[in-house]
Amino acid sequence: MSTITKDGVSSPAPALASPAKPRRGLRGSPTFNFWLFTGPFLIGLAIFVYLPILWSLYLSFFEARFTVTPSEFIGLDNYVTMLTDEDFIGSLGTFTVFAALIVPLTWATSLGLALMVNRLRFMRAFFRSVFFLPTAVSYVAASLIWKMSIFNGVRFGLANTFLGIFGIDNTAWLASPDPPWYWLLIVTVRLWLQAGFYMILFIAALQNIPQEMYEAASIDGAKPGWQTFWHITLPQLRATSTAVILLLLVAAYQGFDEFFNLLNKTTWGRPPLVELYYKALGESQDYGAGSAGALILTVLICLVTLLQGKIMGFGRGEESK
Amino acid sequence: MTTTTTPPADRVDRVDVSAKPRRVRTGSVIGSTGLYLATGIAAILFLIPFYLIVRNAFMTDPEITGEEWKWFPTDIQWGNISEPFDDPSVDFARSLWNSAVVGVLHTVGTLLVCSLAGYGLARIPYKHANKVFYAVLGTLMVPTAVTFVPSFVLVSSLGWIDTYRGLIIPGLFSGFTCFLFRQYFLGFPKELEEAARVDGLGYMGAYWRVVVPNSLNFFAAMATITFISGWNSFLWPLVIGQDPSAWTVQIALSNYTTGQTVNFHLIFMATAISILPLVFVFLFLQRWLVQGIAQTGIKG
């Protein structure tokens, strides 16, 4: 995301010059109009964003099973429960593995696609559309294709058919946590869905690199190819790369759909949100512990976002200008 | 957060990501053949899932599960198209209708509420506008997905489980969309509004008659992005749709996998039908979509 102004986020919009015919009364007052414009949104934000967060803060200090209006105050017990819960801690481990795989892979794939598409002379728009098209597909639909067609564990799955040519036995991709073949599905499905989106960002960034830099480099004797890529393209893409990596990280943190649909009801390979879903809305309906878990995750993501704000500045100056 | 992907706002409507870049000639025949070969292979890999959906949707199950791998159906099974709609176990037609209603209302509502707020924050002088803006920014820190437990608690207390209200309203107040609109309106040329104000229009009048008609490109981009994410959302509809009558198409698809008998061609036909509207949206609005993403640099 980027600012399209010179003043950046933190400075208020300058006041309008007073209109030639000032309107009298309430309808012309800027303050009234400000609230008229922002009011509906702010009311909704208060009810549907701030209130749930506060309510879950309240719930997290109470014994709240099967009820959302609890009476028994239990202090920090829910937090202790969650932080000592092996499944919950394990889900953070799952997320770590997931992020370590998906973030660099998507970054490299989308950058590679952008570099390729950007160098094409013919059929550029066509190839760009092909790579971008999966963006329109839902995680549920993609999970179905992966699970039932490409990586179907039996003989007629595409992957097993292909491997069968080389005399390799059928692999049951999703059947067990060991060997962890399921990661192959989890990672490739998200890679396929996401790469085109980030490719668009990289293409836009590539086209913003001033041509003079390449000209200067070739005068200095840099060979086109790796040298210019390493010394010019990559450094110029730094801001975009940072943004993409942080976006990928936050998106991975919220991974739910593909885990839920690929691994439904397995006890392994659960990221944090899936774990919370079963904890709060599953058999036990433990809203207290669920809320505590949600708050722990929120704090973690706030730390990441703040770090990101530190590194990048919230919509503030562009480093490479 | 920032990327350097953004041209100045006044040029943004004319950004064409597909425009030919100026570049140093590296044109050797071998290099360019290799490039097209690599791009072609990547494109084939990216298209395989689409091919599989269509192949499986128009085959019979014995063909899908047979000994021999078949690249194409022997006879195209046109009759498969109606099967998801005749399936007694999942009311597929109902789920499509729910998705359409939710997708459209989610898009219209989000754009209306968030664009007004974005304009107010960007353009209307008010002492405490900054404080209000920080209250909005604060919500960007907390992804909606993480707060689904408390949101569910709230919505169930309101009695909105299994209702359109519950599916749509909580998702309308996107701090992020509001932020993007504010950024856009900060770059909107002031002269136009000032002219409107001189003609005696109030803030609202100027907004609807001058600002919105001149921002249709940006609205189209935001509408496309919002509709796609609404149509494809899964976690929230899963939480809200307890009763099958309130399922969106994503929940219906998800439930096919847990059915008693696995009916491959039916599942893939349903998947194909669920993707079709988006492919249309995508093909017709791709230009705005690409522009919107290149401009905002985030969403997804």
Coordinates of C-alpha atoms in Angstrom, one line a residue:
Chain A
M1 CA 0.0 0.0 0.0
S2 CA 1.3 3.4 -0.6
T3 CA 0.7 6.9 -0.1
I4 CA -0.2 8.9 -3.0
T5 CA 0.5 12.2 -1.4
K6 CA 3.6 14.1 -0.3
D7 CA 2.3 14.7 3.2
G8 CA 2.1 11.2 4.4
V9 CA -0.3 9.7 6.7
S10 CA 0.3 11.6 9.9
S11 CA -0.3 15.1 8.8
P12 CA -4.0 16.2 8.7
A13 CA -5.5 17.2 5.5
P14 CA -5.1 21.0 5.0
A15 CA -8.3 23.0 5.5
L16 CA -10.2 23.9 2.4
A17 CA -10.2 27.5 1.4
S18 CA -13.4 29.0 2.7
P19 CA -16.0 28.7 0.0
A20 CA -17.2 31.8 -1.8
K21 CA -20.7 31.4 -0.5
P22 CA -20.4 30.0 3.0
R23 CA -23.5 27.9 3.9
R24 CA -25.1 29.0 7.0
G25 CA -26.1 26.7 9.9
L26 CA -25.4 23.1 10.7
R27 CA -25.4 21.7 7.2
G28 CA -22.5 23.9 6.2
S29 CA -20.4 23.3 9.3
P30 CA -17.3 21.2 8.7
T31 CA -17.5 19.5 12.0
F32 CA -21.0 18.4 11.5
N33 CA -20.1 17.2 8.0
F34 CA -17.0 15.3 9.3
W35 CA -19.2 13.3 11.6
L36 CA -21.8 12.8 9.0
F37 CA -19.3 11.3 6.6
T38 CA -17.4 9.2 9.1
G39 CA -20.2 8.5 11.6
P40 CA -21.7 5.3 10.1
F41 CA -18.2 3.8 9.6
L42 CA -17.1 4.7 13.1
I43 CA -20.2 3.3 14.8
G44 CA -19.8 0.1 12.9
L45 CA -16.1 0.0 13.9
A46 CA -17.0 0.5 17.5
I47 CA -19.6 -2.3 17.5
F48 CA -18.0 -4.9 15.3
V49 CA -14.3 -4.4 15.9
Y50 CA -13.7 -2.7 19.2
L51 CA -16.5 -4.2 21.2
P52 CA -15.6 -7.8 20.3
I53 CA -12.0 -7.2 21.3
L54 CA -13.1 -5.7 24.6
W55 CA -15.6 -8.4 25.2
S56 CA -13.1 -11.2 24.6
L57 CA -10.7 -9.4 27.0
Y58 CA -13.5 -9.6 29.6
L59 CA -14.3 -13.3 28.7
S60 CA -10.7 -14.3 28.9
F61 CA -10.7 -13.7 32.7
F62 CA -13.8 -15.8 33.3
E63 CA -14.7 -19.5 33.3
A64 CA -16.9 -19.4 30.1
R65 CA -17.9 -22.7 28.7
F66 CA -21.2 -22.8 26.6
T67 CA -22.0 -19.3 27.7
V68 CA -21.0 -15.8 26.8
T69 CA -22.3 -14.2 29.9
P70 CA -20.1 -15.9 32.5
S71 CA -20.1 -15.2 36.2
E72 CA -17.1 -17.0 37.6
F73 CA -13.9 -14.8 37.6
I74 CA -10.8 -17.0 37.3
G75 CA -8.1 -14.3 36.7
L76 CA -5.3 -15.4 34.4
D77 CA -6.2 -19.1 34.5
N78 CA -7.3 -19.1 30.8
Y79 CA -4.0 -17.6 29.7
V80 CA -2.1 -20.2 31.7
T81 CA -4.3 -22.9 30.2
M82 CA -3.6 -21.7 26.7
L83 CA 0.1 -21.1 27.2
T84 CA 0.6 -24.5 28.7
D85 CA -1.7 -26.2 26.1
E86 CA 0.5 -28.4 24.0
D87 CA -1.9 -28.2 21.0
F88 CA -1.9 -24.4 21.1
I89 CA 1.9 -24.1 21.4
G90 CA 2.2 -26.8 18.8
S91 CA 0.0 -24.7 16.5
L92 CA 2.5 -21.8 16.8
G93 CA 5.2 -24.3 15.8
T94 CA 3.1 -25.3 12.8
F95 CA 2.8 -21.7 11.8
T96 CA 6.6 -21.2 12.1
V97 CA 7.2 -24.2 9.7
F98 CA 4.5 -22.9 7.4
A99 CA 5.9 -19.4 7.3
A100 CA 9.4 -20.6 6.8
L101 CA 8.3 -22.5 3.7
I102 CA 5.7 -20.3 2.1
V103 CA 7.2 -16.8 2.6
P104 CA 10.5 -17.3 0.8
L105 CA 8.9 -19.5 -1.9
T106 CA 6.2 -17.1 -2.8
W107 CA 8.6 -14.2 -2.8
A108 CA 11.0 -16.0 -5.1
T109 CA 8.2 -17.3 -7.4
S110 CA 6.4 -14.0 -7.8
L111 CA 9.6 -12.1 -8.4
G112 CA 10.7 -14.7 -11.0
L113 CA 7.4 -14.5 -12.8
A114 CA 7.5 -10.7 -12.8
L115 CA 11.0 -10.7 -14.2
M116 CA 10.0 -13.2 -16.9
V117 CA 6.7 -11.4 -17.9
N118 CA 8.4 -8.1 -17.8
R119 CA 11.0 -9.2 -20.4
L120 CA 8.5 -10.6 -22.9
R121 CA 7.9 -8.8 -26.1
F122 CA 4.9 -10.7 -27.4
M123 CA 1.9 -12.1 -25.5
R124 CA 2.7 -10.2 -22.4
A125 CA -0.8 -9.6 -21.4
F126 CA -1.7 -13.2 -22.0
F127 CA 1.0 -14.6 -19.8
R128 CA 0.3 -12.0 -17.1
S129 CA -3.4 -13.1 -17.1
V130 CA -2.5 -16.8 -16.8
F131 CA -0.3 -16.2 -13.7
F132 CA -2.8 -13.8 -12.2
L133 CA -6.0 -15.9 -12.8
P134 CA -5.6 -18.2 -9.8
T135 CA -6.1 -15.1 -7.6
A136 CA -9.8 -15.4 -8.4
V137 CA -10.1 -18.9 -7.1
S138 CA -11.1 -19.6 -3.5
Y139 CA -9.0 -21.6 -1.1
V140 CA -11.8 -24.1 -0.7
A141 CA -12.0 -24.8 -4.5
A142 CA -8.2 -25.0 -4.8
S143 CA -8.1 -27.4 -1.8
L144 CA -10.6 -29.6 -3.5
I145 CA -8.6 -29.8 -6.7
W146 CA -5.4 -30.5 -4.8
K147 CA -6.9 -33.1 -2.6
M148 CA -9.1 -35.0 -5.0
S149 CA -7.4 -34.7 -8.3
I150 CA -3.7 -33.6 -8.2
F151 CA -2.6 -35.3 -5.0
N152 CA -5.3 -37.9 -4.7
G153 CA -3.6 -40.6 -2.7
V154 CA -4.8 -43.4 -4.9
R155 CA -3.7 -44.5 -8.4
F156 CA -5.7 -42.1 -10.5
G157 CA -4.4 -38.9 -8.8
L158 CA -2.3 -36.8 -11.3
A159 CA 0.8 -36.8 -9.1
N160 CA 0.7 -40.6 -8.6
T161 CA -0.1 -41.2 -12.3
F162 CA 3.0 -39.2 -13.2
L163 CA 5.2 -40.8 -10.6
G164 CA 3.9 -44.2 -11.7
I165 CA 5.5 -43.7 -15.1
F166 CA 8.8 -43.9 -13.3
G167 CA 7.7 -47.0 -11.4
I168 CA 7.2 -45.2 -8.1
D169 CA 4.5 -46.6 -5.9
N170 CA 1.4 -44.6 -5.0
T171 CA 1.9 -42.1 -2.3
A172 CA -0.8 -41.4 0.2
W173 CA -0.2 -37.6 0.4
L174 CA -2.5 -36.7 3.2
A175 CA -2.8 -40.0 5.2
S176 CA -0.2 -39.5 7.9
P177 CA 1.9 -36.8 9.6
D178 CA 5.0 -38.9 9.0
P179 CA 6.5 -38.5 6.4
P180 CA 4.9 -35.1 6.3
W181 CA 3.9 -35.1 2.6
Y182 CA 0.9 -32.9 3.5
W183 CA 3.2 -29.8 3.6
L184 CA 3.7 -30.3 -0.1
L185 CA 0.0 -29.7 -0.7
I186 CA -0.4 -26.9 1.9
V187 CA 2.5 -25.0 0.4
T188 CA 1.9 -25.5 -3.3
V189 CA -1.8 -24.7 -3.0
R190 CA -1.1 -21.3 -1.4
L191 CA 1.8 -20.7 -3.7
W192 CA -0.5 -21.2 -6.8
L193 CA -3.2 -19.0 -5.3
Q194 CA -0.9 -16.1 -4.2
A195 CA 2.0 -15.9 -6.6
G196 CA 0.1 -14.0 -9.3
F197 CA -1.0 -11.3 -7.0
Y198 CA 2.5 -10.5 -5.7
M199 CA 3.8 -10.8 -9.3
I200 CA 1.6 -7.8 -10.2
L201 CA 3.2 -5.8 -7.4
F202 CA 6.7 -6.7 -8.6
I203 CA 5.8 -5.9 -12.2
A204 CA 4.6 -2.4 -11.1
A205 CA 7.8 -2.0 -9.1
L206 CA 10.0 -3.1 -12.0
Q207 CA 8.5 -0.6 -14.3
N208 CA 9.3 2.1 -11.8
I209 CA 13.0 1.6 -11.9
P210 CA 14.5 4.4 -13.9
Q211 CA 16.0 3.3 -17.2
E212 CA 19.0 5.6 -16.7
M213 CA 20.3 3.3 -14.0
Y214 CA 20.6 0.4 -16.5
E215 CA 22.2 2.7 -19.0
A216 CA 24.7 4.0 -16.5
A217 CA 25.5 0.4 -15.5
S218 CA 26.1 -0.7 -19.0
I219 CA 28.4 2.3 -19.5
D220 CA 30.3 1.1 -16.4
G221 CA 30.7 -2.2 -18.0
A222 CA 28.1 -4.3 -16.1
K223 CA 26.8 -7.2 -18.2
P224 CA 23.1 -7.5 -18.6
G225 CA 21.7 -10.4 -16.8
W226 CA 22.9 -11.5 -13.3
Q227 CA 25.2 -8.5 -12.8
T228 CA 22.5 -5.8 -13.4
F229 CA 19.9 -7.9 -11.6
W230 CA 22.2 -8.2 -8.5
H231 CA 23.4 -4.7 -8.4
I232 CA 20.4 -2.7 -9.7
T233 CA 17.2 -4.5 -9.9
L234 CA 17.3 -6.2 -6.5
P235 CA 18.3 -3.2 -4.5
Q236 CA 15.7 -1.1 -6.4
L237 CA 13.0 -3.6 -5.4
R238 CA 13.9 -3.5 -1.7
A239 CA 10.9 -1.5 -0.5
T240 CA 8.5 -3.7 -2.5
S241 CA 10.3 -6.9 -1.3
T242 CA 10.0 -5.8 2.3
A243 CA 6.3 -5.1 1.9
V244 CA 5.6 -8.3 0.1
I245 CA 7.4 -10.4 2.8
L246 CA 5.5 -8.8 5.6
L247 CA 2.2 -9.2 3.8
L248 CA 3.0 -12.8 3.2
L249 CA 3.8 -13.3 6.8
V250 CA 0.6 -11.7 8.1
A251 CA -1.4 -13.8 5.5
A252 CA 0.4 -17.0 6.6
Y253 CA -0.5 -16.2 10.2
Q254 CA -4.1 -16.3 9.2
G255 CA -3.8 -19.5 7.3
F256 CA -7.1 -21.4 7.9
D257 CA -9.0 -22.3 4.8
E258 CA -6.5 -24.7 3.2
F259 CA -5.6 -26.5 6.4
F260 CA -9.2 -26.9 7.3
N261 CA -10.2 -28.3 3.9
L262 CA -7.1 -30.4 3.2
L263 CA -6.7 -31.9 6.6
N264 CA -10.2 -31.8 8.0
K265 CA -10.4 -33.2 11.5
T266 CA -6.8 -34.5 11.7
T267 CA -5.1 -33.8 14.9
W268 CA -1.8 -32.8 13.2
G269 CA -0.9 -29.9 11.0
R270 CA -3.1 -27.3 12.7
P271 CA -2.1 -23.6 12.5
P272 CA -3.2 -21.2 15.3
L273 CA -6.6 -20.2 13.8
V274 CA -7.6 -23.8 13.2
E275 CA -6.6 -24.7 16.8
L276 CA -8.7 -21.7 18.1
Y277 CA -11.7 -22.7 15.9
Y278 CA -11.8 -26.2 17.5
K279 CA -11.1 -24.9 20.9
A280 CA -13.8 -22.2 21.0
L281 CA -16.4 -23.5 18.6
G282 CA -15.8 -27.2 18.8
E283 CA -17.1 -29.8 21.3
S284 CA -15.9 -27.9 24.4
Q285 CA -17.2 -24.4 23.4
D286 CA -14.7 -22.9 25.7
Y287 CA -15.1 -19.2 25.0
G288 CA -12.9 -18.1 27.9
A289 CA -9.8 -20.1 26.8
G290 CA -10.6 -19.3 23.1
S291 CA -10.7 -15.6 23.9
A292 CA -7.5 -15.8 25.8
G293 CA -5.9 -17.6 22.8
A294 CA -7.3 -15.0 20.4
L295 CA -5.8 -12.2 22.5
I296 CA -2.4 -13.9 22.7
L297 CA -2.4 -14.2 18.8
T298 CA -3.6 -10.6 18.5
V299 CA -0.7 -9.4 20.7
L300 CA 1.7 -11.4 18.6
I301 CA 0.4 -10.0 15.4
C302 CA 0.5 -6.5 16.8
L303 CA 4.2 -7.0 17.6
V304 CA 4.8 -8.0 14.0
T305 CA 2.8 -5.1 12.7
L306 CA 4.6 -2.7 14.9
L307 CA 7.9 -4.1 13.8
Q308 CA 6.7 -3.6 10.3
G309 CA 5.7 -0.1 11.0
K310 CA 9.2 0.5 12.4
I311 CA 10.9 -1.0 9.4
M312 CA 8.7 0.7 6.8
G313 CA 7.0 3.6 8.4
F314 CA 3.2 3.4 8.3
G315 CA 2.6 4.6 4.8
R316 CA 5.3 7.2 5.3
G317 CA 8.2 8.1 3.1
E318 CA 9.4 5.8 0.3
E319 CA 12.9 4.7 1.1
S320 CA 14.2 4.8 -2.4
K321 CA 13.0 8.2 -3.4
Chain B
M1 CA 3.3 0.5 4.8
T2 CA 4.7 1.6 1.6
T3 CA 5.9 0.2 -1.6
T4 CA 7.4 2.2 -4.4
T5 CA 4.9 0.8 -6.8
T6 CA 2.7 3.8 -6.9
P7 CA 2.7 6.5 -9.5
P8 CA 1.3 9.9 -8.5
A9 CA -2.5 9.8 -8.1
D10 CA -3.2 12.0 -11.0
R11 CA -1.6 9.5 -13.3
V12 CA -2.9 6.4 -11.7
D13 CA -5.9 5.9 -13.9
R14 CA -3.6 5.7 -16.8
V15 CA -1.1 3.2 -15.5
D16 CA -0.9 0.3 -17.8
V17 CA 1.0 -2.5 -16.2
S18 CA 1.1 -4.3 -19.5
A19 CA 2.8 -1.4 -21.3
K20 CA 6.1 -2.3 -22.8
P21 CA 8.9 -1.3 -20.5
R22 CA 11.9 0.6 -21.8
R23 CA 14.8 -1.7 -21.5
V24 CA 18.3 -2.3 -22.6
R25 CA 18.4 -4.7 -25.5
T26 CA 19.6 -8.0 -24.5
G27 CA 18.1 -9.6 -27.6
S28 CA 19.9 -12.7 -28.5
V29 CA 17.7 -15.3 -30.2
I30 CA 18.8 -18.0 -27.8
G31 CA 18.0 -15.9 -24.8
S32 CA 14.6 -15.0 -26.0
T33 CA 13.7 -18.6 -26.9
G34 CA 14.8 -19.8 -23.5
L35 CA 12.7 -17.0 -21.9
Y36 CA 9.6 -18.1 -23.8
L37 CA 10.2 -21.7 -23.1
A38 CA 10.5 -21.0 -19.3
T39 CA 7.4 -18.8 -19.3
G40 CA 5.5 -21.4 -21.3
I41 CA 6.3 -24.2 -18.9
A42 CA 5.4 -22.0 -15.9
A43 CA 2.1 -21.1 -17.6
I44 CA 1.3 -24.8 -18.3
L45 CA 1.9 -25.6 -14.6
F46 CA -0.3 -22.7 -13.6
L47 CA -3.1 -23.9 -15.9
I48 CA -3.1 -27.5 -14.8
P49 CA -5.6 -27.1 -11.9
F50 CA -8.0 -25.3 -14.2
Y51 CA -7.7 -28.0 -16.8
L52 CA -8.4 -30.7 -14.1
I53 CA -11.5 -28.9 -12.9
V54 CA -13.0 -28.9 -16.4
R55 CA -11.8 -32.4 -17.3
N56 CA -13.3 -33.9 -14.2
A57 CA -16.5 -31.9 -14.4
F58 CA -17.4 -33.3 -17.8
M59 CA -16.3 -36.9 -17.2
T60 CA -18.0 -39.9 -15.7
D61 CA -16.7 -41.2 -12.4
P62 CA -15.5 -44.5 -13.9
E63 CA -13.4 -42.5 -16.4
I64 CA -11.9 -40.4 -13.6
T65 CA -11.0 -43.3 -11.5
G66 CA -10.1 -45.8 -14.3
E67 CA -6.9 -47.7 -14.8
E68 CA -5.8 -45.6 -17.8
W69 CA -5.2 -41.8 -17.4
K70 CA -7.5 -40.1 -19.8
W71 CA -6.6 -36.5 -21.0
F72 CA -10.1 -35.8 -22.3
P73 CA -13.6 -37.2 -21.6
T74 CA -14.6 -39.8 -24.2
D75 CA -18.1 -38.2 -24.4
I76 CA -18.5 -34.7 -22.9
Q77 CA -21.1 -35.3 -20.1
W78 CA -23.2 -32.2 -20.5
G79 CA -25.7 -33.7 -18.2
N80 CA -23.3 -33.2 -15.3
I81 CA -24.1 -29.5 -15.3
S82 CA -27.4 -30.0 -13.6
E83 CA -26.2 -32.7 -11.1
P84 CA -25.1 -30.4 -8.3
F85 CA -28.5 -28.7 -8.4
D86 CA -30.4 -32.1 -8.2
D87 CA -28.2 -33.4 -5.3
P88 CA -30.5 -33.9 -2.3
S89 CA -27.7 -33.8 0.3
V90 CA -26.5 -30.2 -0.4
D91 CA -28.8 -27.4 -1.5
F92 CA -26.3 -26.1 -4.0
A93 CA -28.6 -23.6 -5.8
R94 CA -29.5 -22.0 -2.4
S95 CA -25.8 -21.7 -1.5
L96 CA -25.0 -20.0 -4.8
W97 CA -27.9 -17.5 -4.2
N98 CA -26.6 -16.8 -0.7
S99 CA -23.1 -16.2 -2.1
A100 CA -24.5 -13.8 -4.7
V101 CA -26.5 -11.8 -2.2
V102 CA -23.7 -11.7 0.3
G103 CA -21.1 -10.8 -2.3
V104 CA -23.1 -8.0 -3.8
L105 CA -24.3 -6.5 -0.5
H106 CA -20.9 -6.9 1.1
T107 CA -19.4 -5.0 -1.9
V108 CA -21.9 -2.2 -2.1
G109 CA -22.0 -1.7 1.7
T110 CA -18.3 -1.7 2.2
L111 CA -17.7 0.7 -0.6
L112 CA -20.4 3.1 0.6
V113 CA -19.4 3.2 4.3
C114 CA -15.7 3.1 3.8
S115 CA -15.5 5.6 1.0
L116 CA -17.6 8.2 2.9
A117 CA -15.4 7.8 5.9
G118 CA -12.2 7.9 3.8
Y119 CA -13.4 11.1 2.3
G120 CA -14.3 12.7 5.6
L121 CA -10.9 11.8 7.0
A122 CA -9.0 13.1 3.9
R123 CA -10.9 16.2 3.1
I124 CA -13.1 17.7 5.8
P125 CA -11.2 20.0 8.2
Y126 CA -11.9 19.0 11.8
K127 CA -9.8 19.5 14.9
H128 CA -9.6 15.9 16.0
A129 CA -9.6 14.2 12.6
N130 CA -6.1 12.8 13.4
K131 CA -7.3 11.2 16.6
V132 CA -10.2 9.6 14.7
F133 CA -7.8 8.4 12.0
Y134 CA -5.5 6.7 14.6
A135 CA -8.5 4.9 16.0
V136 CA -9.1 3.5 12.5
L137 CA -5.4 2.7 12.0
G138 CA -5.3 0.8 15.2
T139 CA -7.8 -1.7 13.8
L140 CA -5.3 -2.5 11.0
M141 CA -3.1 -4.1 13.6
V142 CA -5.7 -6.7 14.4
P143 CA -6.6 -8.9 11.4
T144 CA -10.3 -9.8 11.4
A145 CA -9.5 -13.4 11.2
V146 CA -7.9 -13.4 14.6
T147 CA -10.9 -11.9 16.3
F148 CA -13.5 -14.4 14.9
V149 CA -14.1 -15.9 18.4
P150 CA -15.3 -12.6 20.0
S151 CA -17.1 -11.5 16.8
F152 CA -18.9 -14.8 16.8
V153 CA -19.9 -14.3 20.5
L154 CA -21.2 -10.8 19.7
V155 CA -23.1 -11.9 16.6
S156 CA -24.7 -14.8 18.3
S157 CA -25.8 -12.6 21.2
L158 CA -27.5 -10.4 18.6
G159 CA -29.3 -13.5 17.3
W160 CA -27.7 -13.1 13.8
I161 CA -26.5 -16.7 13.4
D162 CA -27.8 -18.1 10.1
T163 CA -28.9 -14.6 8.8
Y164 CA -27.7 -12.4 6.0
R165 CA -27.2 -9.7 8.6
G166 CA -24.7 -11.9 10.4
L167 CA -22.9 -12.8 7.2
I168 CA -22.7 -9.3 5.8
I169 CA -22.8 -6.5 8.4
P170 CA -19.8 -7.4 10.7
G171 CA -17.5 -7.4 7.6
L172 CA -18.5 -4.0 6.3
F173 CA -16.3 -1.9 8.5
S174 CA -12.9 -2.6 7.1
G175 CA -10.3 -0.2 8.5
F176 CA -8.1 -1.2 5.6
T177 CA -10.6 -0.2 2.8
C178 CA -11.3 3.1 4.6
F179 CA -7.5 3.7 4.8
L180 CA -7.1 3.1 1.1
F181 CA -10.0 5.5 0.2
R182 CA -8.5 8.1 2.5
Q183 CA -5.1 7.8 0.7
Y184 CA -6.9 8.0 -2.7
F185 CA -8.9 11.1 -1.8
L186 CA -5.9 12.9 -0.3
G187 CA -4.6 12.9 -3.9
F188 CA -7.9 13.9 -5.5
P189 CA -7.6 17.4 -7.2
K190 CA -9.0 20.1 -4.9
E191 CA -10.1 22.4 -7.7
L192 CA -13.0 20.3 -8.7
E193 CA -14.6 20.3 -5.2
E194 CA -13.9 24.0 -4.8
A195 CA -15.7 24.8 -8.0
A196 CA -18.7 22.7 -6.7
R197 CA -18.6 24.5 -3.4
V198 CA -18.6 27.9 -5.1
D199 CA -21.7 26.7 -7.0
G200 CA -23.3 26.4 -3.6
L201 CA -23.2 22.6 -3.0
G202 CA -22.6 21.3 0.5
Y203 CA -20.0 18.7 1.3
M204 CA -22.4 15.8 0.6
G205 CA -23.6 17.4 -2.7
A206 CA -20.1 18.0 -3.9
Y207 CA -19.2 14.4 -2.9
W208 CA -21.9 12.7 -4.8
R209 CA -22.0 15.0 -7.8
V210 CA -18.4 15.7 -8.4
V211 CA -16.0 13.5 -6.4
V212 CA -17.7 10.1 -7.0
P213 CA -18.3 10.5 -10.7
N214 CA -14.6 11.5 -11.1
S215 CA -13.4 8.5 -9.1
L216 CA -15.2 5.7 -10.8
N217 CA -11.9 4.0 -11.8
F218 CA -10.8 3.7 -8.3
F219 CA -14.3 2.6 -7.1
A220 CA -14.3 -0.1 -9.8
A221 CA -10.9 -1.4 -8.7
M222 CA -12.0 -1.5 -5.0
A223 CA -15.3 -3.1 -5.9
T224 CA -13.6 -5.9 -7.8
I225 CA -11.2 -6.7 -5.0
T226 CA -13.9 -6.5 -2.4
F227 CA -16.3 -8.7 -4.4
I228 CA -13.7 -11.4 -5.0
S229 CA -12.7 -11.5 -1.3
G230 CA -16.3 -11.6 -0.2
W231 CA -17.3 -14.4 -2.6
N232 CA -14.2 -16.5 -1.6
S233 CA -14.3 -15.9 2.2
F234 CA -14.6 -19.1 4.2
L235 CA -13.9 -18.7 7.9
W236 CA -16.7 -16.3 8.8
P237 CA -19.4 -18.0 6.7
L238 CA -18.3 -21.3 8.3
V239 CA -18.8 -19.8 11.8
I240 CA -22.1 -18.1 11.0
G241 CA -23.7 -20.7 8.8
Q242 CA -24.8 -23.3 11.3
D243 CA -27.8 -24.3 9.3
P244 CA -27.4 -25.5 5.7
S245 CA -30.0 -22.9 4.5
A246 CA -27.4 -20.2 5.4
W247 CA -24.4 -21.8 3.7
T248 CA -22.5 -19.9 1.1
V249 CA -21.1 -21.7 -1.9
Q250 CA -17.7 -22.1 -0.2
I251 CA -19.3 -23.9 2.8
A252 CA -21.3 -26.1 0.4
L253 CA -18.1 -27.1 -1.5
S254 CA -16.3 -27.7 1.8
N255 CA -19.1 -30.1 2.8
Y256 CA -18.8 -32.3 -0.3
T257 CA -15.6 -33.7 1.0
T258 CA -17.2 -35.0 4.2
G259 CA -20.1 -36.6 2.4
Q260 CA -20.8 -40.3 2.6
T261 CA -20.1 -41.2 -1.0
V262 CA -17.4 -39.4 -3.0
N263 CA -19.0 -38.3 -6.3
F264 CA -16.1 -36.9 -8.2
H265 CA -17.7 -35.4 -11.3
L266 CA -20.4 -33.8 -9.1
I267 CA -17.9 -32.2 -6.8
F268 CA -15.8 -30.9 -9.7
M269 CA -18.8 -29.5 -11.6
A270 CA -19.9 -27.7 -8.4
T271 CA -16.4 -26.3 -8.1
A272 CA -16.4 -25.2 -11.7
I273 CA -19.7 -23.5 -11.2
S274 CA -18.5 -21.7 -8.1
I275 CA -15.4 -20.3 -9.9
L276 CA -17.3 -19.3 -13.1
P277 CA -18.7 -15.9 -11.8
L278 CA -15.3 -14.9 -10.6
V279 CA -13.7 -15.8 -13.9
F280 CA -16.2 -13.5 -15.6
V281 CA -15.6 -10.7 -13.1
F282 CA -11.9 -11.3 -13.6
L283 CA -11.9 -11.2 -17.4
F284 CA -14.1 -8.1 -17.6
L285 CA -12.5 -6.1 -14.8
Q286 CA -8.9 -7.3 -14.9
R287 CA -7.6 -3.9 -16.0
W288 CA -9.1 -2.3 -12.9
L289 CA -8.1 -5.1 -10.7
V290 CA -4.5 -5.0 -11.8
Q291 CA -4.5 -1.2 -11.5
G292 CA -6.1 -1.4 -8.0
I293 CA -3.5 -3.8 -6.8
A294 CA -0.6 -2.0 -8.3
Q295 CA -1.9 1.2 -6.8
T296 CA -2.8 0.0 -3.3
G297 CA -0.1 -2.6 -3.3
I298 CA -1.9 -4.8 -0.8
K299 CA -5.0 -6.9 -0.2
G300 CA -5.5 -10.5 0.0

